[in-house]
Amino acid sequence: QVQLVESGGGLVQPGGSLRLSCAASGSIFSINFMGWYRQAPGKQRELVASSSSGGSTNYADSVKGRFTISRDNAKKTVDLQMNSLKPEDTAVYYCTVHGRSWSQRNFEVWGQGTLVTVSP
């Protein structure tokens, strides 16, 4: 009923930039939490950045000053601008959206994942 589509992943050299985008569609009444997670092979999944309906944002210490999360409530999208990329940023990135549907059901959905590879 609610789906997310991610785009923007790819191969980039250290120090480069990428912008990830996540678009939500379906029976969405309201959106509260929007966030980006990442997971590298053999590593724990971690929250990279998040945005709440109250306007607050949070970032993992490892990406502070380099990544920026932004949301467009009208378009129901959330982006992640990634600058000064490092090899340790290599991972599959997933967006997630929490909210309520038009039928007043809470939902939590995940994107399909997009691979970011930082390598020369």
Short mmCIF file of C-alpha atoms in Angstrom, two decimals:
data_model
loop_
_atom_site.label_atom_id
_atom_site.label_comp_id
_atom_site.label_asym_id
_atom_site.label_seq_id
_atom_site.Cartn_x
_atom_site.Cartn_y
_atom_site.Cartn_z
CA GLN A 1 0.00 0.00 0.00
CA VAL A 2 2.92 2.32 0.74
CA GLN A 3 6.11 1.90 -1.24
CA LEU A 4 9.51 3.56 -1.42
CA VAL A 5 11.78 3.81 -4.44
CA GLU A 6 15.43 4.71 -4.01
CA SER A 7 17.86 6.09 -6.56
CA GLY A 8 21.25 7.75 -6.78
CA GLY A 9 23.71 5.07 -5.73
CA GLY A 10 26.83 4.27 -7.67
CA LEU A 11 30.61 4.28 -7.76
CA VAL A 12 32.47 7.38 -6.66
CA GLN A 13 36.09 8.22 -5.84
CA PRO A 14 37.16 9.19 -2.32
CA GLY A 15 36.38 12.84 -1.74
CA GLY A 16 33.53 12.78 -4.22
CA SER A 17 29.82 13.34 -3.74
CA LEU A 18 26.57 11.51 -4.33
CA ARG A 19 22.96 12.39 -3.73
CA LEU A 20 20.50 9.66 -2.80
CA SER A 21 16.79 10.12 -3.26
CA CYS A 22 13.82 8.25 -1.85
CA ALA A 23 10.26 8.74 -3.06
CA ALA A 24 7.22 7.49 -1.15
CA SER A 25 3.90 6.69 -2.75
CA GLY A 26 0.61 5.08 -1.83
CA SER A 27 -2.05 5.63 0.79
CA ILE A 28 -0.14 8.13 2.91
CA PHE A 29 -2.00 10.40 5.28
CA SER A 30 0.98 11.71 7.17
CA ILE A 31 4.69 11.10 7.56
CA ASN A 32 6.58 11.37 10.80
CA PHE A 33 9.99 9.76 10.72
CA MET A 34 12.15 9.59 7.60
CA GLY A 35 15.63 8.19 7.71
CA TRP A 36 18.57 6.64 5.95
CA TYR A 37 20.32 3.51 7.15
CA ARG A 38 23.32 1.72 5.75
CA GLN A 39 24.82 -1.72 6.09
CA ALA A 40 28.19 -2.96 4.96
CA PRO A 41 28.98 -6.68 4.67
CA GLY A 42 29.72 -8.15 8.08
CA LYS A 43 28.79 -4.92 9.82
CA GLN A 44 25.86 -3.82 11.93
CA ARG A 45 23.17 -1.78 10.27
CA GLU A 46 23.40 1.80 11.42
CA LEU A 47 21.25 4.87 11.27
CA VAL A 48 23.02 7.41 9.11
CA ALA A 49 20.61 10.33 9.26
CA SER A 50 17.02 10.98 10.22
CA SER A 51 14.40 13.69 10.05
CA SER A 52 11.33 13.99 12.26
CA SER A 53 8.08 15.82 11.59
CA GLY A 54 9.07 18.30 14.27
CA GLY A 55 12.00 19.42 12.15
CA SER A 56 14.84 17.89 14.10
CA THR A 57 17.60 16.00 12.34
CA ASN A 58 20.14 13.53 13.64
CA TYR A 59 23.34 12.18 12.17
CA ALA A 60 25.74 9.40 12.98
CA ASP A 61 29.01 10.75 14.33
CA SER A 62 30.85 9.24 11.38
CA VAL A 63 28.98 11.40 8.85
CA LYS A 64 28.47 14.67 10.71
CA GLY A 65 29.64 17.61 8.66
CA ARG A 66 29.64 15.57 5.45
CA PHE A 67 26.07 14.32 4.96
CA THR A 68 22.85 16.30 4.89
CA ILE A 69 19.33 14.89 5.03
CA SER A 70 16.46 16.87 3.55
CA ARG A 71 12.79 16.21 2.98
CA ASP A 72 10.06 17.58 0.76
CA ASN A 73 6.74 16.91 2.44
CA ALA A 74 4.69 17.92 -0.60
CA LYS A 75 6.55 15.53 -2.89
CA LYS A 76 6.96 12.93 -0.14
CA THR A 77 10.66 12.55 -0.79
CA VAL A 78 13.75 12.42 1.37
CA ASP A 79 17.25 12.96 0.05
CA LEU A 80 20.70 12.33 1.43
CA GLN A 81 23.47 14.56 0.14
CA MET A 82 26.81 12.86 0.72
CA ASN A 83 30.00 14.88 0.39
CA SER A 84 33.66 14.13 1.07
CA LEU A 85 32.97 10.43 0.72
CA LYS A 86 35.36 7.94 2.27
CA PRO A 87 35.93 4.25 1.53
CA GLU A 88 34.32 3.40 4.86
CA ASP A 89 31.08 4.92 3.57
CA THR A 90 30.77 1.97 1.18
CA ALA A 91 27.52 0.18 1.98
CA VAL A 92 24.00 -0.53 0.85
CA TYR A 93 21.87 2.44 1.81
CA TYR A 94 18.20 2.05 2.73
CA CYS A 95 15.60 4.71 3.30
CA THR A 96 12.71 4.19 5.67
CA VAL A 97 9.50 6.10 6.28
CA HIS A 98 7.15 5.86 9.25
CA GLY A 99 3.70 7.38 9.17
CA ARG A 100 -0.03 6.84 9.00
CA SER A 101 -2.13 5.73 6.06
CA TRP A 102 -5.48 7.20 5.03
CA SER A 103 -7.12 4.29 6.84
CA GLN A 104 -5.40 5.45 10.04
CA ARG A 105 -2.97 2.58 10.15
CA ASN A 106 0.60 3.08 11.21
CA PHE A 107 3.13 1.98 8.64
CA GLU A 108 6.84 1.41 8.44
CA VAL A 109 8.26 0.80 4.99
CA TRP A 110 11.74 0.37 3.55
CA GLY A 111 13.26 1.06 0.20
CA GLN A 112 14.89 -1.61 -1.90
CA GLY A 113 18.40 -0.43 -1.09
CA THR A 114 20.98 1.27 -3.27
CA LEU A 115 24.68 0.45 -3.32
CA VAL A 116 27.24 3.17 -2.72
CA THR A 117 30.83 2.22 -3.47
CA VAL A 118 33.65 4.62 -2.64
CA SER A 119 36.84 3.46 -4.31
CA PRO A 120 39.55 4.75 -6.64
#
